[in-house]
Coordinates of C-alpha atoms in Angstrom, one line a residue:
M1 CA 35.6 33.2 14.5
A2 CA 32.6 33.9 12.3
T3 CA 30.0 31.2 12.2
K4 CA 29.8 29.5 8.8
F5 CA 26.5 30.1 6.9
I6 CA 25.0 26.8 5.9
G7 CA 22.1 26.1 3.4
R8 CA 19.2 28.4 2.7
E9 CA 20.2 28.7 -1.0
Q10 CA 16.6 28.8 -2.2
E11 CA 15.6 31.4 0.4
L12 CA 18.6 33.6 -0.4
Q13 CA 17.7 33.4 -4.1
T14 CA 14.1 34.6 -3.3
L15 CA 15.5 37.5 -1.4
E16 CA 17.9 38.5 -4.2
K17 CA 15.1 38.3 -6.7
L18 CA 13.0 40.8 -4.7
Q19 CA 16.1 43.0 -4.2
H20 CA 16.6 43.3 -7.9
K21 CA 12.9 44.0 -8.7
D22 CA 12.1 47.6 -9.4
G23 CA 10.0 49.6 -7.0
F24 CA 8.7 49.0 -3.5
Q25 CA 8.9 45.5 -2.2
M26 CA 7.6 44.1 1.1
L27 CA 8.5 40.6 2.4
V28 CA 6.9 39.1 5.5
L29 CA 9.3 36.5 7.0
Y30 CA 8.2 34.3 9.9
G31 CA 8.9 31.0 11.6
R32 CA 9.5 29.3 14.9
R33 CA 12.3 30.5 17.2
R34 CA 15.9 29.3 16.6
V35 CA 15.1 28.3 13.0
G36 CA 17.6 30.8 11.5
K37 CA 15.5 33.8 10.4
S38 CA 17.9 36.5 11.7
T39 CA 20.9 34.7 10.4
L40 CA 19.4 34.4 6.9
L41 CA 18.5 38.1 6.8
Q42 CA 21.9 39.2 8.1
K43 CA 23.6 37.1 5.4
F44 CA 21.3 38.7 2.8
A45 CA 21.9 42.2 4.0
D46 CA 25.7 41.9 4.4
G47 CA 27.4 44.4 2.1
K48 CA 24.2 46.0 1.0
R49 CA 22.7 49.4 1.8
A50 CA 20.6 48.1 4.7
I51 CA 19.0 49.2 8.0
F52 CA 18.7 46.2 10.2
Y53 CA 16.9 46.6 13.5
T54 CA 16.1 43.9 16.0
A55 CA 13.3 45.1 18.3
I56 CA 13.6 44.6 22.1
R57 CA 11.0 44.0 24.8
S58 CA 11.0 47.5 26.1
G59 CA 9.0 50.6 26.0
A60 CA 7.9 52.2 22.7
Q61 CA 10.1 55.2 23.3
R62 CA 13.2 53.1 23.8
N63 CA 12.7 51.2 20.6
L64 CA 12.1 54.4 18.8
E65 CA 15.4 55.7 20.1
L66 CA 17.4 52.6 19.2
L67 CA 15.8 52.4 15.7
S68 CA 16.5 56.1 15.2
Q69 CA 20.2 55.6 16.0
R70 CA 20.4 52.6 13.6
V71 CA 18.8 54.6 10.8
L72 CA 21.1 57.6 11.3
Q73 CA 24.1 55.3 11.5
V74 CA 23.4 53.9 8.1
L75 CA 21.9 56.9 6.3
A76 CA 23.5 59.9 8.0
P77 CA 26.6 58.8 9.9
N78 CA 27.9 62.3 10.3
L79 CA 24.7 63.6 12.0
P80 CA 24.4 63.6 15.8
R81 CA 22.8 60.5 17.3
V82 CA 19.4 62.0 18.0
S83 CA 16.1 60.3 18.2
F84 CA 13.2 61.1 15.8
P85 CA 10.2 62.5 17.7
S86 CA 7.8 60.0 16.1
Y87 CA 7.7 56.9 13.9
E88 CA 5.9 59.1 11.3
E89 CA 9.0 61.3 10.9
L90 CA 11.4 58.4 11.1
F91 CA 9.5 56.6 8.3
A92 CA 9.4 59.8 6.2
F93 CA 13.2 60.1 6.6
I94 CA 13.7 56.5 5.4
G95 CA 11.3 57.0 2.5
Q96 CA 13.2 60.0 1.3
A97 CA 16.5 58.1 1.4
A98 CA 14.9 55.3 -0.7
Q99 CA 13.3 57.4 -3.4
E100 CA 16.0 56.8 -6.0
Q101 CA 18.3 54.1 -4.7
R102 CA 17.4 50.6 -3.3
L103 CA 17.4 50.6 0.5
I104 CA 16.7 47.5 2.6
F105 CA 14.8 48.1 5.8
V106 CA 14.6 45.0 8.1
I107 CA 12.6 45.0 11.3
D108 CA 13.3 41.8 13.2
E109 CA 11.2 40.7 16.1
L110 CA 8.4 42.9 14.9
P111 CA 5.9 41.7 17.5
Y112 CA 8.0 43.2 20.3
L113 CA 7.8 46.6 18.6
V114 CA 4.0 46.4 18.0
E115 CA 3.4 45.2 21.6
Q116 CA 4.4 48.6 23.0
A117 CA 3.3 50.7 19.9
P118 CA 0.0 49.2 18.8
A119 CA -0.5 52.0 16.2
L120 CA 2.8 51.1 14.4
L121 CA 1.3 49.0 11.7
S122 CA -1.2 51.7 10.8
I123 CA 1.6 54.3 10.7
M124 CA 3.5 52.0 8.5
Q125 CA 0.5 51.5 6.2
K126 CA 0.3 55.3 5.8
A127 CA 4.0 55.5 5.0
I128 CA 3.7 52.8 2.3
D129 CA 0.7 54.3 0.6
Q130 CA 1.8 57.9 0.7
Q131 CA 5.6 57.6 0.1
W132 CA 7.2 54.3 0.1
L133 CA 5.3 52.9 -2.9
S134 CA 6.8 55.5 -5.2
G135 CA 10.4 54.7 -4.2
Q136 CA 12.9 51.8 -4.0
L137 CA 12.4 50.6 -0.4
F138 CA 12.7 46.9 0.3
L139 CA 10.8 46.4 3.6
I140 CA 11.3 43.1 5.4
L141 CA 9.1 42.4 8.5
C142 CA 10.2 39.4 10.5
G143 CA 8.9 37.7 13.6
S144 CA 8.9 34.5 15.6
S145 CA 5.3 34.6 16.8
V146 CA 3.6 32.8 13.9
S147 CA 0.1 33.6 15.0
F148 CA 1.0 37.3 15.2
M149 CA 2.6 37.4 11.8
E150 CA -0.2 35.5 10.1
N151 CA -3.1 37.4 11.8
E152 CA -1.8 40.9 12.6
V153 CA 0.5 41.3 9.6
L154 CA -0.8 39.1 6.8
G155 CA -4.5 38.8 7.9
E156 CA -7.4 40.5 6.2
K157 CA -7.9 42.8 9.2
S158 CA -4.3 44.0 9.3
P159 CA -3.6 47.6 8.2
L160 CA -0.9 46.1 6.0
F161 CA -3.2 43.6 4.3
G162 CA -2.6 43.5 0.5
R163 CA 0.7 45.5 0.6
R164 CA 3.2 42.6 0.9
T165 CA 4.7 41.5 -2.4
A166 CA 6.1 38.2 -0.9
Q167 CA 5.9 36.1 2.2
L168 CA 8.1 33.3 3.4
A169 CA 7.5 30.9 6.3
L170 CA 10.9 29.7 7.2
Q171 CA 11.0 26.0 8.1
P172 CA 13.6 23.9 9.9
F173 CA 16.2 22.3 7.6
A174 CA 15.4 19.1 5.7
Y175 CA 17.4 16.2 6.9
W176 CA 19.8 16.4 4.0
D177 CA 20.6 20.1 4.6
A178 CA 20.8 19.4 8.4
A179 CA 23.6 17.0 7.6
K180 CA 25.8 19.9 6.3
F181 CA 26.3 21.0 9.9
T182 CA 28.1 17.7 10.8
P183 CA 29.9 16.5 7.6
A184 CA 32.4 14.4 9.5
Y185 CA 29.7 12.1 11.0
S186 CA 28.5 8.8 9.5
P187 CA 25.0 8.7 7.9
E188 CA 23.6 7.1 11.0
E189 CA 25.1 9.8 13.2
K190 CA 23.7 12.5 10.9
A191 CA 20.3 10.9 11.1
L192 CA 20.5 10.9 14.9
C193 CA 21.6 14.6 14.9
Y194 CA 18.5 15.4 12.8
G195 CA 16.4 13.3 15.1
V196 CA 17.3 15.2 18.2
T197 CA 17.3 18.7 16.7
G198 CA 14.4 18.6 14.3
G199 CA 16.6 20.4 11.7
V200 CA 16.5 23.6 13.8
A201 CA 19.5 25.7 12.8
K202 CA 20.5 26.9 16.3
Y203 CA 20.5 23.4 17.7
L204 CA 22.5 22.0 14.8
S205 CA 25.1 24.7 15.2
L206 CA 25.8 23.5 18.7
L207 CA 26.9 20.1 17.5
D208 CA 30.7 19.5 17.1
D209 CA 31.3 16.6 14.7
Q210 CA 35.0 16.4 15.8
R211 CA 33.7 15.0 19.1
P212 CA 31.7 11.7 19.7
L213 CA 28.0 12.2 19.2
A214 CA 27.4 10.9 22.8
E215 CA 29.5 13.7 24.2
N216 CA 27.4 16.3 22.3
L217 CA 24.1 14.9 23.4
C218 CA 25.2 14.6 27.1
E219 CA 26.5 18.1 27.1
L220 CA 23.4 19.6 25.4
F221 CA 20.5 17.6 27.0
F222 CA 21.8 15.6 30.0
D223 CA 23.6 18.3 31.9
K224 CA 21.6 20.9 33.9
A225 CA 23.8 23.6 32.3
G226 CA 23.2 22.3 28.8
Y227 CA 21.6 24.6 26.2
L228 CA 18.7 22.1 25.5
Y229 CA 18.2 20.9 29.0
E230 CA 15.4 23.5 29.6
E231 CA 14.8 24.5 26.0
P232 CA 11.1 23.3 25.7
E233 CA 10.1 25.2 28.8
N234 CA 11.9 28.3 27.6
L235 CA 10.2 28.2 24.2
L236 CA 6.8 27.6 25.7
T237 CA 7.2 30.5 28.2
Q238 CA 8.1 32.8 25.3
E239 CA 5.1 31.8 23.3
Y240 CA 2.3 31.1 25.7
R241 CA 0.8 32.4 29.0
N242 CA -0.5 29.1 30.5
V243 CA 2.6 27.0 30.1
T244 CA 1.2 24.3 32.4
T245 CA -1.6 23.5 30.0
Y246 CA 0.6 23.4 27.0
N247 CA 3.2 21.3 28.8
A248 CA 0.5 18.8 29.8
I249 CA -0.8 18.5 26.2
I250 CA 2.6 18.0 24.7
G251 CA 3.4 15.4 27.4
A252 CA 0.2 13.5 26.5
V253 CA 1.0 13.5 22.8
A254 CA 4.6 12.4 23.5
A255 CA 3.1 9.5 25.5
G256 CA 1.1 8.3 22.5
R257 CA -2.2 10.1 23.0
T258 CA -2.8 11.2 19.4
K259 CA -6.5 12.1 19.5
L260 CA -8.2 15.1 21.3
T261 CA -10.3 12.7 23.3
Q262 CA -7.3 10.7 24.4
I263 CA -5.5 13.9 25.4
A264 CA -8.5 15.0 27.4
D265 CA -8.7 11.7 29.2
L266 CA -5.1 11.8 30.3
T267 CA -4.8 15.5 31.2
H268 CA -8.4 16.0 32.6
L269 CA -8.4 19.4 30.8
D270 CA -11.5 21.0 29.3
P271 CA -11.8 19.8 25.7
T272 CA -12.4 23.3 24.4
K273 CA -9.2 24.5 26.0
I274 CA -7.3 21.5 24.6
A275 CA -8.6 22.2 21.1
H276 CA -7.5 25.9 21.3
A277 CA -4.1 25.0 22.7
V278 CA -3.6 22.2 20.0
R279 CA -4.3 24.7 17.2
N280 CA -1.7 27.1 18.7
L281 CA 0.9 24.3 19.0
C282 CA 0.3 23.3 15.4
A283 CA 0.7 26.9 14.3
T284 CA 4.1 27.1 15.9
G285 CA 5.2 23.8 14.5
I286 CA 5.5 21.9 17.7
L287 CA 2.5 19.6 16.9
R288 CA 1.2 18.6 13.5
K289 CA -2.2 17.4 12.4
E290 CA -2.1 14.2 10.4
Y291 CA -4.6 12.6 8.0
A292 CA -4.4 9.1 6.5
I293 CA -3.4 9.7 2.9
T294 CA -6.1 8.9 0.4
D295 CA -8.6 9.1 3.3
E296 CA -8.2 12.8 4.3
R297 CA -12.0 13.3 4.6
N298 CA -12.3 10.7 7.3
K299 CA -12.3 12.9 10.4
K300 CA -12.1 9.9 12.6
K301 CA -8.6 9.3 11.3
I302 CA -7.2 12.7 12.4
R303 CA -4.2 12.3 14.7
Y304 CA -1.7 14.7 16.3
H305 CA 2.0 14.1 16.6
L306 CA 5.0 16.0 17.8
A307 CA 6.3 17.7 14.6
D308 CA 9.3 19.1 16.5
S309 CA 11.6 16.1 17.2
M310 CA 13.7 18.1 19.7
F311 CA 10.5 18.2 21.8
R312 CA 9.9 14.5 21.0
F313 CA 13.4 13.6 22.2
W314 CA 13.2 15.8 25.3
Y315 CA 9.8 14.6 26.5
R316 CA 10.8 11.0 26.0
F317 CA 14.1 11.0 27.9
I318 CA 14.4 14.0 30.2
P319 CA 11.3 14.4 32.5
D320 CA 11.7 11.1 34.3
E321 CA 15.3 11.5 35.1
I322 CA 15.6 15.2 36.2
D323 CA 17.0 14.1 39.5
A324 CA 19.8 12.0 38.0
I325 CA 20.8 14.9 35.7
G326 CA 20.6 17.4 38.5
M327 CA 23.0 15.3 40.5
G328 CA 25.5 15.4 37.7
H329 CA 25.0 11.8 36.5
G330 CA 23.4 12.6 33.2
D331 CA 26.2 10.8 31.3
V332 CA 25.5 7.6 33.2
Y333 CA 21.8 7.9 32.5
Y334 CA 22.5 8.5 28.8
Q335 CA 24.8 5.5 28.5
H336 CA 22.5 3.0 30.2
L337 CA 18.9 4.2 29.5
V338 CA 19.1 6.5 26.5
E339 CA 21.7 5.2 24.0
P340 CA 20.3 1.6 23.9
H341 CA 16.9 3.0 22.9
L342 CA 18.0 5.4 20.2
S343 CA 17.1 3.1 17.3
D344 CA 13.6 2.7 18.8
Y345 CA 13.3 6.5 19.3
M346 CA 14.4 7.1 15.7
G347 CA 11.6 5.0 14.2
E348 CA 9.1 7.8 13.8
V349 CA 11.8 10.3 12.8
F350 CA 13.1 7.9 10.2
E351 CA 9.6 7.6 8.7
D352 CA 9.5 11.4 8.4
M353 CA 12.9 11.3 6.7
C354 CA 11.8 8.5 4.3
R355 CA 8.7 10.4 3.3
A356 CA 10.8 13.5 2.6
Y357 CA 13.2 11.4 0.5
T358 CA 10.3 9.9 -1.4
L359 CA 8.9 13.2 -2.4
H360 CA 12.3 14.6 -3.3
A361 CA 13.3 11.5 -5.3
G362 CA 9.9 11.4 -7.0
L363 CA 10.1 15.0 -8.1
T364 CA 13.6 14.6 -9.5
G365 CA 13.0 11.5 -11.6
Q366 CA 14.6 8.9 -9.3
L367 CA 11.5 6.8 -8.8
P368 CA 9.3 4.8 -11.3
C369 CA 6.6 7.5 -11.3
L370 CA 6.3 11.2 -10.7
V371 CA 5.5 11.3 -7.0
T372 CA 3.9 14.7 -6.0
K373 CA 2.2 13.8 -2.8
V374 CA 3.5 11.7 0.1
G375 CA 2.0 10.6 3.4
K376 CA 1.2 7.8 5.7
W377 CA -1.9 5.5 5.8
W378 CA -3.4 3.8 8.8
G379 CA -6.7 2.0 9.5
T380 CA -8.3 -1.4 9.9
N381 CA -7.2 -4.2 7.6
P382 CA -10.5 -5.9 6.5
Q383 CA -8.7 -9.2 6.1
T384 CA -7.1 -9.4 9.5
H385 CA -9.6 -7.0 11.3
E386 CA -6.5 -5.5 12.9
E387 CA -5.2 -1.9 13.0
T388 CA -2.3 -1.5 10.6
D389 CA -0.4 1.2 8.8
I390 CA 1.8 1.9 5.8
D391 CA 4.8 4.0 6.6
V392 CA 5.2 5.7 3.2
V393 CA 2.7 6.2 0.5
G394 CA 3.9 8.1 -2.5
L395 CA 1.2 9.1 -5.1
D396 CA 1.5 10.1 -8.7
M397 CA -1.7 12.1 -9.0
A398 CA -1.6 12.3 -12.8
T399 CA -1.4 8.6 -13.6
K400 CA -3.0 7.4 -10.3
Q401 CA 0.0 5.2 -9.4
A402 CA 1.2 4.6 -5.9
L403 CA 4.4 3.5 -4.2
L404 CA 4.2 1.8 -0.8
G405 CA 7.2 2.0 1.6
E406 CA 8.4 0.4 4.8
C407 CA 11.1 2.0 7.1
K408 CA 13.3 0.1 9.6
F409 CA 15.9 1.9 11.7
R410 CA 17.2 -1.3 13.2
N411 CA 20.5 -3.0 13.7
E412 CA 19.6 -6.0 11.5
P413 CA 19.1 -6.1 7.8
L414 CA 15.5 -5.8 6.5
D415 CA 14.3 -9.2 5.4
K416 CA 11.7 -11.0 3.3
S417 CA 9.0 -11.0 6.1
V418 CA 8.9 -7.2 6.2
F419 CA 8.3 -7.0 2.5
A420 CA 5.7 -9.7 2.6
Q421 CA 3.7 -7.7 5.2
L422 CA 3.9 -4.6 3.1
Q423 CA 2.8 -6.5 0.0
Q424 CA -0.3 -7.7 1.8
R425 CA -1.3 -4.1 2.5
N426 CA -1.4 -2.9 -1.1
G427 CA -5.2 -3.2 -1.3
L428 CA -5.8 -0.9 1.7
I429 CA -5.4 2.6 0.1
D430 CA -7.9 4.2 -2.2
S431 CA -8.8 1.8 -5.0
H432 CA -8.4 4.6 -7.6
F433 CA -4.6 4.2 -7.2
R434 CA -2.7 1.3 -8.6
V435 CA 0.3 0.1 -6.6
S436 CA 3.2 0.0 -9.0
G437 CA 6.2 -0.6 -6.7
Y438 CA 7.6 -0.8 -3.3
L439 CA 10.2 1.2 -1.4
L440 CA 12.2 -0.4 1.4
F441 CA 14.3 1.8 3.7
S442 CA 16.8 0.3 6.1
K443 CA 19.5 1.6 8.4
S444 CA 21.3 -1.7 8.3
G445 CA 20.9 -2.9 4.8
F446 CA 18.9 -5.8 3.3
S447 CA 18.9 -9.6 3.4
S448 CA 20.2 -11.6 0.5
W449 CA 16.6 -12.5 -0.4
I450 CA 15.6 -8.9 -0.8
L451 CA 18.6 -8.1 -2.9
D452 CA 18.1 -11.1 -5.1
H453 CA 14.4 -10.6 -5.7
Q454 CA 14.0 -6.8 -5.7
Q455 CA 13.8 -6.5 -9.5
A456 CA 11.2 -9.2 -9.9
N457 CA 9.0 -7.8 -7.2
G458 CA 9.2 -4.1 -8.1
I459 CA 11.3 -3.3 -5.0
Q460 CA 13.6 -0.3 -4.7
T461 CA 15.9 -0.5 -1.8
V462 CA 17.2 2.7 -0.1
T463 CA 20.0 2.8 2.5
L464 CA 20.9 5.7 4.8
S465 CA 23.9 6.4 2.5
D466 CA 21.4 6.6 -0.5
M467 CA 19.3 9.0 1.5
Y468 CA 22.3 11.3 2.0
A469 CA 23.5 11.1 -1.6
F470 CA 21.5 14.2 -2.8

């Protein structure tokens, strides 16, 4: 049975617009592994005049042979399956076929191809300049190595620099699109699915909403044959040479060490090596660099967090219980030591979801002001002399208004005390912004006091059901 294609409406629209533009088009598409790049391109190319080739980790000659076969299969199916003697002649053949009629040419996993044929990008540049620019070729170059695609394909030193007509960094699904993979689940279950997959298409496709969520999680994470049981190590092995270093850094961040100095103290690694590895982890979307909103210039407030919540979930619950899972008791471990702590785990994920909701709602007229920038604030409260934070800060940059938000993924209603604490923090952000309202997000609803006094206090309450009502 064919897999149902879900989401990516905006990305498909971008591809279709390029398809219908006249003349040569070149799109560079990249993003982390498993995010759905190939599925998107296959959906787009379906039914069109298209050459779709996925490079393999093999010798240059083998890739040339396989690509030749694919080109001839599409453009000259009656010719014998022979290999072109060179990429120059292969590209010339493709260019001739695209002189008058639109032809899509997709090279997926481009880094694998260039790895064994370093001159390929220069050969492609020559083909573009001397032939393809005058025709109707739509070239799509795709890869999972973000650093390679940004530096070797899009970078100023690349032979292809200046020739692309569009670029698209494909991101994991937003939480509301991730929910489309599990429509039968409750809002809380959908949020948990997002929290353990990070919105990554491949992981979401493995969930079966006709089964209890616990069964899905036990099968995927807490079984040594599960798809996600060794996934972080698999991804790190594909991306990096020194997996031990990267694993140690991720483990430190997962343990709450959010500054470079703290990571160095825990791992005992060289700070220069840590800084280099952290940059790479941010580039691939595993880590993210955070600034306190309205205080971005304060370098002392830079923090690093796990942006990929599948990594976040794995590093929190898997490493300490490898033995139990290996002995086949992962379900028992999940029941007693994971499931009771899911609400606590979801705290940080829920904050991310609430910030995404605030930006979306602000841009679509569902909030009192036009929110165009969202983030989190943290620092010292001068009144209490204690470290504190504000989960959600939504800014209207035109009118200098701000909305402050608090998020609670708990099993009890959000009550007056939570609002009172948030209200006390409204003088902490940049004084150029006037706090004009409050957003309260809660998994389990709100106390009667909050519901009775929300209008008088400028409070907007948001439930999980509200968050999935887009």
